[in-house]
Coordinates of C-alpha atoms in Angstrom, one line a residue:
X1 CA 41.4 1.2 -15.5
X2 CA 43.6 -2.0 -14.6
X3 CA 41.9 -5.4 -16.9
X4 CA 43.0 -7.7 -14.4
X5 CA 43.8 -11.4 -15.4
X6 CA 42.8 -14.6 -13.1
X7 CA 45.9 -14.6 -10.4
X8 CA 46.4 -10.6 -11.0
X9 CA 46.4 -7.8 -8.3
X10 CA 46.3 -4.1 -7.8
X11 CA 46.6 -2.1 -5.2
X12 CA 43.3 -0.4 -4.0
X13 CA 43.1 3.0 -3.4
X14 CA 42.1 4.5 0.1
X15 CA 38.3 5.2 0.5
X16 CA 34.9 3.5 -0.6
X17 CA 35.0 0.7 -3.1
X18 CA 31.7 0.0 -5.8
X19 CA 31.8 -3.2 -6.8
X20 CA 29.2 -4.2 -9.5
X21 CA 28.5 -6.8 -12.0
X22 CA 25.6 -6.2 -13.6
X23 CA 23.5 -9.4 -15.8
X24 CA 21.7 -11.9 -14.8
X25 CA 23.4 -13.0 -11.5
X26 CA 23.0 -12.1 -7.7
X27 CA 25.9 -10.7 -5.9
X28 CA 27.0 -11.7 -2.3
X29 CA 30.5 -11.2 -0.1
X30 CA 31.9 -12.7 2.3
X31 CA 33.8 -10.7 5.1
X32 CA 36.5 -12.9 6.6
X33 CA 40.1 -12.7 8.8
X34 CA 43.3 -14.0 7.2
X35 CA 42.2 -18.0 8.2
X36 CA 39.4 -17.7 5.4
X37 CA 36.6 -17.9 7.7
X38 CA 33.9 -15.7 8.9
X39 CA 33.4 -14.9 12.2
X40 CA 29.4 -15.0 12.6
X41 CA 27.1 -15.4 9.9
X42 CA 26.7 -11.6 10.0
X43 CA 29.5 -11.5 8.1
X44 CA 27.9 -13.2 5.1
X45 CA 26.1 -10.4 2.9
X46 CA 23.8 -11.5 0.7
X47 CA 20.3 -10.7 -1.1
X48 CA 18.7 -11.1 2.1
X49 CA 21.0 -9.9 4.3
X50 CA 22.4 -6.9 2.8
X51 CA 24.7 -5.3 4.5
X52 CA 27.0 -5.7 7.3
X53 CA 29.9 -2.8 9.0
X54 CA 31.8 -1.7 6.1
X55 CA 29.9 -3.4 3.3
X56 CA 26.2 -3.0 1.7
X57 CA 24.8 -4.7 -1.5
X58 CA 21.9 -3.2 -3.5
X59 CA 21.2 -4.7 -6.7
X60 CA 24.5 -5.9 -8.5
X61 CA 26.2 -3.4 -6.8
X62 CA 28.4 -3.8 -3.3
X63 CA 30.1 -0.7 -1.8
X64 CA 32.9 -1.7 0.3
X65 CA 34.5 0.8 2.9
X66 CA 37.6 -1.1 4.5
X67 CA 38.4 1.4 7.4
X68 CA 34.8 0.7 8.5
X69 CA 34.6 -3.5 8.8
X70 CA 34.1 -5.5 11.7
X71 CA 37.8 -5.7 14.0
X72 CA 39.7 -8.7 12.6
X73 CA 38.5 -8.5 8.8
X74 CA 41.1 -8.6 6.1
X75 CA 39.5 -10.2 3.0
X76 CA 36.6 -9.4 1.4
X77 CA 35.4 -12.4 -0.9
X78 CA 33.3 -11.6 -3.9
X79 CA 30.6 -14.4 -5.3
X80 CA 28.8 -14.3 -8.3
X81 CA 25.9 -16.9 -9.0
X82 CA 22.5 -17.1 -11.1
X83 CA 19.8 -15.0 -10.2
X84 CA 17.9 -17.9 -11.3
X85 CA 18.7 -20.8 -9.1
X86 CA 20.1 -24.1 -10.6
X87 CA 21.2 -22.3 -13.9
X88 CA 24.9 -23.5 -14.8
X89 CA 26.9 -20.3 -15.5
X90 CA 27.9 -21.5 -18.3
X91 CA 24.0 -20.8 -19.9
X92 CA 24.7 -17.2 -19.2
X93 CA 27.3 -14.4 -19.8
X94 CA 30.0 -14.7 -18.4
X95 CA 30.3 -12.2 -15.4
X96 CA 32.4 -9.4 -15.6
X97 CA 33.0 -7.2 -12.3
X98 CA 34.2 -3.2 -12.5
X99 CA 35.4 -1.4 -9.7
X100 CA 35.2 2.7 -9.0
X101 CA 35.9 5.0 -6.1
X102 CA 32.5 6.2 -4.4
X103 CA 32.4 9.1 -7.3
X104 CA 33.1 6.6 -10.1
X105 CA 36.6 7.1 -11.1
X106 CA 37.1 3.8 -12.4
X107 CA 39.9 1.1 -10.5
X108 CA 39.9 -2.2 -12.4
X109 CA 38.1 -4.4 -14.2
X110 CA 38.2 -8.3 -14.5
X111 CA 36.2 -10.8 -16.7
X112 CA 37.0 -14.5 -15.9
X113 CA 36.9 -16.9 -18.4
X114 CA 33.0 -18.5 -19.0
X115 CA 32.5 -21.0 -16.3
X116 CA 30.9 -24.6 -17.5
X117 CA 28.8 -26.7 -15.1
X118 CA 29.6 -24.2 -12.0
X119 CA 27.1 -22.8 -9.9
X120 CA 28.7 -20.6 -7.8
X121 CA 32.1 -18.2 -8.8
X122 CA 33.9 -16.7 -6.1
X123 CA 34.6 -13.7 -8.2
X124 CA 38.0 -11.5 -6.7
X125 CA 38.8 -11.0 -3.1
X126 CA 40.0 -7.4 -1.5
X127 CA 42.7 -8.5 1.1
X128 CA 44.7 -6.2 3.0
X129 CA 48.4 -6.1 2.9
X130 CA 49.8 -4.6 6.3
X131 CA 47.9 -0.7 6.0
X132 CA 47.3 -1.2 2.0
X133 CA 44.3 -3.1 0.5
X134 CA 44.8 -4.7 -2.7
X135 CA 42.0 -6.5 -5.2
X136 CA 43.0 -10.0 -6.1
X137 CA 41.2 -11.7 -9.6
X138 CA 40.2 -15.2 -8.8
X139 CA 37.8 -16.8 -11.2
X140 CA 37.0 -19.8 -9.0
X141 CA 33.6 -22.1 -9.7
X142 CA 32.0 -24.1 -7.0
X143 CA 29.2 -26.3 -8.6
X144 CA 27.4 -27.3 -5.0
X145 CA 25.6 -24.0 -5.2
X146 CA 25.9 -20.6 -3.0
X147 CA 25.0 -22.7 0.3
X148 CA 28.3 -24.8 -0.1
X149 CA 30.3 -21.7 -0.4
X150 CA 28.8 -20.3 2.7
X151 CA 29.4 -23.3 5.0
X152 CA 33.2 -23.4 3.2
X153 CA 33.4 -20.1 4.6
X154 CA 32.3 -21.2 8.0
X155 CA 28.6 -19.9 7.8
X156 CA 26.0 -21.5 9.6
X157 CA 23.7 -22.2 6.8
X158 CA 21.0 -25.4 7.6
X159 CA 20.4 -28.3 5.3
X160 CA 16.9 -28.5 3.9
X161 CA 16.3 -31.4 5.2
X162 CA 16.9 -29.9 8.8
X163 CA 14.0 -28.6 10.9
X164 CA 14.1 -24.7 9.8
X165 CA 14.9 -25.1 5.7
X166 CA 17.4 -22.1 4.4
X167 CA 18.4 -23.3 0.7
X168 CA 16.1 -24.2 -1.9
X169 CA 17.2 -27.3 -4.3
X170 CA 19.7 -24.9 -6.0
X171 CA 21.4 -24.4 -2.7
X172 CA 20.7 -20.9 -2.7
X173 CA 20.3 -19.5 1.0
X174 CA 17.0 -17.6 1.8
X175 CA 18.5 -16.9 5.1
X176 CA 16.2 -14.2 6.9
X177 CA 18.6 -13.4 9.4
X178 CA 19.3 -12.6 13.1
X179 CA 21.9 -10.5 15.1
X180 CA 24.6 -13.2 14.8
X181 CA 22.7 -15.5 12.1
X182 CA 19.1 -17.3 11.9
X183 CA 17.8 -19.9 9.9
X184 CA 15.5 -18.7 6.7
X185 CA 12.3 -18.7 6.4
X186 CA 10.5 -21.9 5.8
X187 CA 7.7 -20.8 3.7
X188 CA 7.8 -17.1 3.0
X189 CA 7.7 -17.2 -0.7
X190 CA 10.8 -14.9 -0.7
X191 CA 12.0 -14.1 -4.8
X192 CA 10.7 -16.6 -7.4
X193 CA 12.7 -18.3 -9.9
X194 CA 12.6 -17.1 -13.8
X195 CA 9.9 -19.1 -15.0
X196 CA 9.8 -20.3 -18.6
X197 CA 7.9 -17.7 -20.8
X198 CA 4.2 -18.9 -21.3
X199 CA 2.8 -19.5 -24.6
X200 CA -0.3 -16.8 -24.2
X201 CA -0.3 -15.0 -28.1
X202 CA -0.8 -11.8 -26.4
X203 CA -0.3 -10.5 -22.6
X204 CA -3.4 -9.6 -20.8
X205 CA -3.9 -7.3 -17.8
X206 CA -3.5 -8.8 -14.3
X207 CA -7.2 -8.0 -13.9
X208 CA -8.3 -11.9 -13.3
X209 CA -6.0 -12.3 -10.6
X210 CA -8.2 -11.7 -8.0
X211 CA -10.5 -14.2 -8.9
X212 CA -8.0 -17.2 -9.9
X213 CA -6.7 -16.4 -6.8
X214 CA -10.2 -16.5 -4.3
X215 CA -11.2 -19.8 -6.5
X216 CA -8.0 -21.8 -5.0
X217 CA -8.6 -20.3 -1.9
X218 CA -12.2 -22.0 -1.8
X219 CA -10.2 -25.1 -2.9
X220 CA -8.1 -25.0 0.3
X221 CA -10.9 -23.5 2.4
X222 CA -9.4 -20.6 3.2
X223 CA -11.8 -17.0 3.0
X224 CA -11.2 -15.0 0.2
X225 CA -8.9 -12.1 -0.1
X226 CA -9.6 -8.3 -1.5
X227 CA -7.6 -6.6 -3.9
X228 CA -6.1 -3.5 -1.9
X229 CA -5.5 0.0 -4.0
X230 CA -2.2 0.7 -2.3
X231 CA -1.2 -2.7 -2.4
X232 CA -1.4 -3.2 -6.2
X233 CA 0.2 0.3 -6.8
X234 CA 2.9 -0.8 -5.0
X235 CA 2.9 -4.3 -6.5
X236 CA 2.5 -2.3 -10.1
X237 CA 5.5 0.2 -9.2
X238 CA 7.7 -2.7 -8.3
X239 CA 6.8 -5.0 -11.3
X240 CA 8.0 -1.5 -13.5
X241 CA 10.8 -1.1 -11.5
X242 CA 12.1 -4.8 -12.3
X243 CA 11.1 -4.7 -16.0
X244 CA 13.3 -1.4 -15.8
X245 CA 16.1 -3.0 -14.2
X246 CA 15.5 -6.3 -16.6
X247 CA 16.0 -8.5 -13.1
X248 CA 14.7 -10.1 -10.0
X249 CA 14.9 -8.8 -6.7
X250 CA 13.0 -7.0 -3.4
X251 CA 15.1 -4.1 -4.3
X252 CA 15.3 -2.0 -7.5
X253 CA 19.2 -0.9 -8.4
X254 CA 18.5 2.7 -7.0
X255 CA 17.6 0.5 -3.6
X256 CA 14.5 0.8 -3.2
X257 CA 12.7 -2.2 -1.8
X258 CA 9.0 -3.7 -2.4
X259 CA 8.2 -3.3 1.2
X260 CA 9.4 0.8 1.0
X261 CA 7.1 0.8 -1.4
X262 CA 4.3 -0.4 0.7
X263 CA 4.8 1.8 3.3
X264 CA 4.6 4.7 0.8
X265 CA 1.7 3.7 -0.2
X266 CA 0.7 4.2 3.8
X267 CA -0.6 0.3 3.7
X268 CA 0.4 -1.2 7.2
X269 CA 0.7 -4.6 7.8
X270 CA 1.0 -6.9 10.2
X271 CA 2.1 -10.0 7.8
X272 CA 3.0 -9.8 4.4
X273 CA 4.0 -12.1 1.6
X274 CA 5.4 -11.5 -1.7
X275 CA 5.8 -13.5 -4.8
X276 CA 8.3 -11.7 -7.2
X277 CA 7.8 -14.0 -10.8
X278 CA 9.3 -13.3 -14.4
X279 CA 8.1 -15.6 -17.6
X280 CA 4.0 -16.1 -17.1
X281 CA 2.1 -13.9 -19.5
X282 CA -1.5 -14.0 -18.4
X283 CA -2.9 -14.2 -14.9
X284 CA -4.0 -17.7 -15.0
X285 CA -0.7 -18.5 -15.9
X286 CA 0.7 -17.0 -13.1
X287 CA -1.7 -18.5 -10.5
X288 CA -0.7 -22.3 -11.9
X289 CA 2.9 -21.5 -11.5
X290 CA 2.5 -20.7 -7.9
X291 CA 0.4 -23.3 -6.8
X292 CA 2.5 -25.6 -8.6
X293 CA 4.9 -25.4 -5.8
X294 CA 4.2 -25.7 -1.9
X295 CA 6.4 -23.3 -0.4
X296 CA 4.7 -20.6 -3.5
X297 CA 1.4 -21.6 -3.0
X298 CA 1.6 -21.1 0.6
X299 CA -0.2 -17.6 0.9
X300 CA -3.0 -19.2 -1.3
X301 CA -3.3 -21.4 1.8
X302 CA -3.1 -19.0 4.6
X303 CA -6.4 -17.8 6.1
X304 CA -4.7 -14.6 8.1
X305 CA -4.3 -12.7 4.9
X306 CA -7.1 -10.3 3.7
X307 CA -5.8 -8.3 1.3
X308 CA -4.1 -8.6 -2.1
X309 CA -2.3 -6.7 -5.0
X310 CA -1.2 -7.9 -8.2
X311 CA 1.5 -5.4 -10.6
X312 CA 2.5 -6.7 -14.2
X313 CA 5.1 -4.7 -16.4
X314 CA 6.5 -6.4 -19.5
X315 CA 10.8 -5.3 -20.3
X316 CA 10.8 -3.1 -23.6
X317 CA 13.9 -4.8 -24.6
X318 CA 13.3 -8.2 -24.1
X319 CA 9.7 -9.3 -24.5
X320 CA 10.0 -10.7 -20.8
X321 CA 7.1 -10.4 -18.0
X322 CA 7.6 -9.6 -14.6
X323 CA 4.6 -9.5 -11.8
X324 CA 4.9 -8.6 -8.2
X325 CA 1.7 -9.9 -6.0
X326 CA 1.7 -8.9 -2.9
X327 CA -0.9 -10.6 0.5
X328 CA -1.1 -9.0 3.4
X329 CA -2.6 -8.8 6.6
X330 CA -3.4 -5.3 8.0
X331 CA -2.1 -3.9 11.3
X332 CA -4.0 -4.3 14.5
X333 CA -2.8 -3.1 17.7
X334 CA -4.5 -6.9 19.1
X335 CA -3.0 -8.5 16.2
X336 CA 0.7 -7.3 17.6
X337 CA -0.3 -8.2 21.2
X338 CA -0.8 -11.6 19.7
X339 CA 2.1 -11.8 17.8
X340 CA 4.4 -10.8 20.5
X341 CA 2.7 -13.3 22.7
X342 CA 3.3 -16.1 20.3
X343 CA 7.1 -15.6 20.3
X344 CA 7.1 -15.3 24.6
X345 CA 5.3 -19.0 24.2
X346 CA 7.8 -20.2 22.0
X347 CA 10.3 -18.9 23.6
X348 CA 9.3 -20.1 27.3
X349 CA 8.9 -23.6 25.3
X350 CA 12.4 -23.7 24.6
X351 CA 13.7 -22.4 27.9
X352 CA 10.7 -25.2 29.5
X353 CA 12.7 -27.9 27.6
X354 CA 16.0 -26.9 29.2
X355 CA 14.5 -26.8 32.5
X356 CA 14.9 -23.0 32.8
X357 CA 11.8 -21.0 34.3
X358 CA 9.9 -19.3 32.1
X359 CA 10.1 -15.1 31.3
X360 CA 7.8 -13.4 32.1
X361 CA 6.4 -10.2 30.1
X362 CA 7.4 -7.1 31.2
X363 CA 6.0 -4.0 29.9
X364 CA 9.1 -1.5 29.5
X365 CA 10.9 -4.0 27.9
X366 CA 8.2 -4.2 25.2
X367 CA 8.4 -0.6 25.2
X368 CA 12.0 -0.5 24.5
X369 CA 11.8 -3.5 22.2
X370 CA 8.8 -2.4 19.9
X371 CA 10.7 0.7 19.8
X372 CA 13.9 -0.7 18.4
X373 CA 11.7 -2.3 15.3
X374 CA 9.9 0.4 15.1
X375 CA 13.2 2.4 14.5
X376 CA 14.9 0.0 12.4
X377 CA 12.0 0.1 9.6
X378 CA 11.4 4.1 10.3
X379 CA 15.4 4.5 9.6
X380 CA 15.8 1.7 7.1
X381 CA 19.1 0.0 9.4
X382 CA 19.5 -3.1 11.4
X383 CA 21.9 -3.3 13.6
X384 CA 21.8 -3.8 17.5
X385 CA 23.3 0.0 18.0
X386 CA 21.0 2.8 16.8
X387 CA 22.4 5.5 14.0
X388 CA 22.7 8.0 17.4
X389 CA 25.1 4.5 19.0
X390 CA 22.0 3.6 21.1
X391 CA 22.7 -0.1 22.6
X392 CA 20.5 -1.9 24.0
X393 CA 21.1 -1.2 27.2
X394 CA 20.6 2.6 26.4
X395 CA 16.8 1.8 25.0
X396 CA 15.8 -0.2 28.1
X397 CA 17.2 2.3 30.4
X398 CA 15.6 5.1 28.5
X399 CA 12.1 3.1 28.9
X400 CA 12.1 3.2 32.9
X401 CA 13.8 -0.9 32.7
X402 CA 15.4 -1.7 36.1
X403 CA 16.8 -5.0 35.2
X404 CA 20.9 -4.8 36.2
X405 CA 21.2 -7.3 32.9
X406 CA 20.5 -6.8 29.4
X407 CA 20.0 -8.9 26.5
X408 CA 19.0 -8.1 23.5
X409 CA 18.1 -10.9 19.8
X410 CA 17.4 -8.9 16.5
X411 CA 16.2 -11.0 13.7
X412 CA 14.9 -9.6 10.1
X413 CA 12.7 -11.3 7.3
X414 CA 11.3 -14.0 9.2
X415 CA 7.5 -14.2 8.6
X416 CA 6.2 -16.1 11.6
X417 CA 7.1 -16.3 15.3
X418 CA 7.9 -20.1 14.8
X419 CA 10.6 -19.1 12.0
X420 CA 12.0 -16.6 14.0
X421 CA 12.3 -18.2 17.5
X422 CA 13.6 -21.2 15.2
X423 CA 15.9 -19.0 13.3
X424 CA 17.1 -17.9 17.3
X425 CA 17.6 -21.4 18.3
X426 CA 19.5 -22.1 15.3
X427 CA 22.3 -20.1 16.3
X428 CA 24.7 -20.2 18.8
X429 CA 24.8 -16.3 19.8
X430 CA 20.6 -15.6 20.0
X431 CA 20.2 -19.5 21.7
X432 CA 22.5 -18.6 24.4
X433 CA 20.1 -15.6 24.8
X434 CA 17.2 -16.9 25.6
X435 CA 18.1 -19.9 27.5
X436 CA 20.3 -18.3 29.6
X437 CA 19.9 -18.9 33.3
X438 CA 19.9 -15.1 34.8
X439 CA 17.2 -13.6 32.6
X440 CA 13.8 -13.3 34.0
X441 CA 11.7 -11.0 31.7
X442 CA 11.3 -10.6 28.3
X443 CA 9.8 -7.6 25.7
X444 CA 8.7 -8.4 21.9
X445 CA 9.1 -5.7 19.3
X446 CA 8.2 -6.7 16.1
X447 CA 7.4 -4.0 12.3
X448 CA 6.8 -4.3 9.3
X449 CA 8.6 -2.2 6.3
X450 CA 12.2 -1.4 5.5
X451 CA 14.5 -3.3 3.1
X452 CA 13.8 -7.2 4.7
X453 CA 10.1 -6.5 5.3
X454 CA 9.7 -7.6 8.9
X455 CA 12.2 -6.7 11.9
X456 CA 12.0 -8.4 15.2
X457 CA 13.4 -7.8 18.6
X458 CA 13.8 -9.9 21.5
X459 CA 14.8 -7.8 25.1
X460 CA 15.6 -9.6 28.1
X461 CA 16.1 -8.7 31.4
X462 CA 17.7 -10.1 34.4
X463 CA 17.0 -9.3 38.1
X464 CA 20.8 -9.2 39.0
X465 CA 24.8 -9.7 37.2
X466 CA 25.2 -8.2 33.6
X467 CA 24.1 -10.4 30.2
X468 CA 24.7 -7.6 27.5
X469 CA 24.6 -8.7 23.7

């Protein structure tokens, strides 16, 4: 195996690429041309958005396939920061990155020197060199956090302070994230930080949860919630499956996400909310650390969820704690209609305010959109062509749609139809979409499950001319 040195290179054999660096720190690439920039925020993969043509992060670990990236790409940029937001590097280990072929046959190696203040490290870049790739060892800190290397890379990432928040204080994005890009999430609770180990003697068994939990409910007048079994086996399995791992995350390293193991647990939802937690030892504990924080304590405050489960799972190695807690609102065939409904109002708002006419529902487009989120949980992808190269074109024609145009938003981890029509309207690609002159009806498909948790589909159609995306 090559040790490379900050500066060195080596040339890359031809096939699949593993990338991993394993410790305490989240992993993200960036997929660029030669100018250093991306070309949609697609092209950013990241905790939340995972994977993109030719790359796919689970855990620590990236496999890159060169021969499969989007037309244009020719650097793949390798970051490294703290899975705990706002931690200097320098606190931590410094990272050090191996790559293998697919089979693990091992390529190089390279361990930068420990960083000091910096935040961010853009770790190595693969570049290609006319029909060769090659691995480049950079070693370069940012200290403005991941958000400063995405919008250095040309992402579209949006400043808290803007109307749809994506980066908490650390400037780490919690992009949920459309077709081209969307804005995150402003209050899904998303990963928690590491919080500081509590100073319980002993740990005690999540059974109090529950009823810490109902008693700040009562505070916020908001009905009280019931612990679900197949929530809190799931919650339980996940809390073991981080403890295993000694990390954070919405996906174990074998890839399995919280929200699979939900729908194994046959548990369907129509919202769902997760707090993912490390350091408090009891369940009173845990409870104050949530509601210490708005954006945390928000499913403590929201009356749609019913149902609750709490896992806890303590690292054998380490001493440390890790919970999973899990709301949720159950499926409803009228609490879809509703849903779907909310995002045509929104949507119509927005095309109201540019003095467009409204769209106006039309059934096979529903069809052809619910089917497309459906799909996208059932086969664990997102993307707006199918596995079988379905566009969307294909799926509206297969549904009976007449419309001559076609248009088609996807969006993923978005909680809320406001976040997600925001998240549209926040970039350029889905904006254009839905204010766009021609289009006349609309179709909502929105599911639950899969890697990001929720998947949603806009469909448009237009009476006349062609408006595919």
């Amino acid at each position: 195996m090559n040790e490379l040195v900050p500066g060195g290179n080596t040339v890359l054999p031809d096939g699949a690429l593993v990338i991993r660096v394993p410790g305490p720190f989240d992993v993200s690439v960036l997929i660029t041309g030669d100018e250093g920039k991306v070309a949609g925020d697609g092209d950013f993969v990241f905790f939340n958005q995972p994977s993109a043509p030719g790359a796919r992060l689970r855990g620590d670990t990236v496999t890159v396939r060169p021969e499969r990236l989007r037309p244009g790409a020719s650097r793949v940029t390798v970051v490294v920061s703290p899975a705990d937001p706002g931690t200097p590097l320098g606190r931590l280990p410094a990272p050090s990155m191996s790559v293998t072929r697919e089979g693990g046959a091992p390529v190089a190696r390279f361990t930068p020197p420990r960083p000091a203040r910096e935040t961010v490290l853009l770790l190595a870049e693969l570049y290609r060199r006319g029909a060769q790739w090659k691995l480049r060892a950079l070693g370069q800190g940012y200290a403005d956090g991941l958000a400063g290397v995405a919008r250095d890379f040309g992402v579209d990432v949006v400043d808290d302070a803007g109307a749809a928040p994506d980066a908490d204080a650390a400037g780490r994005p919690s992009t949920a994230r459309g077709g081209v890009a969307a804005a995150g999430p402003a209050g899904a609770p998303g990963p928690a930080p590491r919080h500081p180990a509590g100073t319980a003697a002993a740990a005690a068994p999540p059974d109090g949860f529950v009823g810490a939990v109902n008693s700040a409910r009562l505070r916020f007048g908001c009905p009280p919630v019931a612990l679900d079994r197949r929530l809190a086996a799931a919650a339980q399995a996940h809390a073991e499956a981080m403890a295993g791992d000694g990390r954070l995350g919405t996906a174990s390293r074998g890839g399995t996400s919280v929200h699979h193991r939900i729908a194994a647990g046959g548990y369907a939802c129509l919202g769902i909310a997760e707090h993912l937690v490390s350091g408090p030892r009891t369940p009173a504990d845990l409870v104050d650390y949530l509601l210490a924080d708005e954006r945390r304590s928000g499913p403590f405050r929201d009356r749609a969820f019913v149902h609750v489960g709490v896992g806890r799972a303590v690292n054998g190695g380490s001493g440390d704690v890790f919970w999973t807690a899990l709301w949720a609102e159950p499926f409803t065939a009228a609490g879809l209609a509703r849903t779907a409904s909310e995002v045509i109002a929104l949507t119509n708002a927005q095309r109201a305010a540019a003095r467009l006419a409204p769209l106006a529902p039309d059934p096979r487009l529903t069809v052809a959109a619910q089917a497309h989120s459906d799909d996208m949980v059932g086969r664990d992808f997102y993307s707006h062509t199918s596995p079988d190269g379905h566009q969307p074109w294909d799926r509206a024609a297969a549904a009976g749609c007449a419309h001559r145009g076609i248009g088609e938003n996807i969006a993923c981890g978005q909680r809320t139809p406001a976040e997600v029509v925001e998240g549209w309207m926040n970039s350029p690609g889905h904006r254009a979409n839905i204010l766009k002159p021609d289009f006349t009806h609309i179709g909502i498909g929105y599911a639950v499950g899969g890697a990001s948790g929720t998947y949603w589909t806009q469909l448009f159609g237009a009476s006349a001319g062609r408006a595919r995306r």
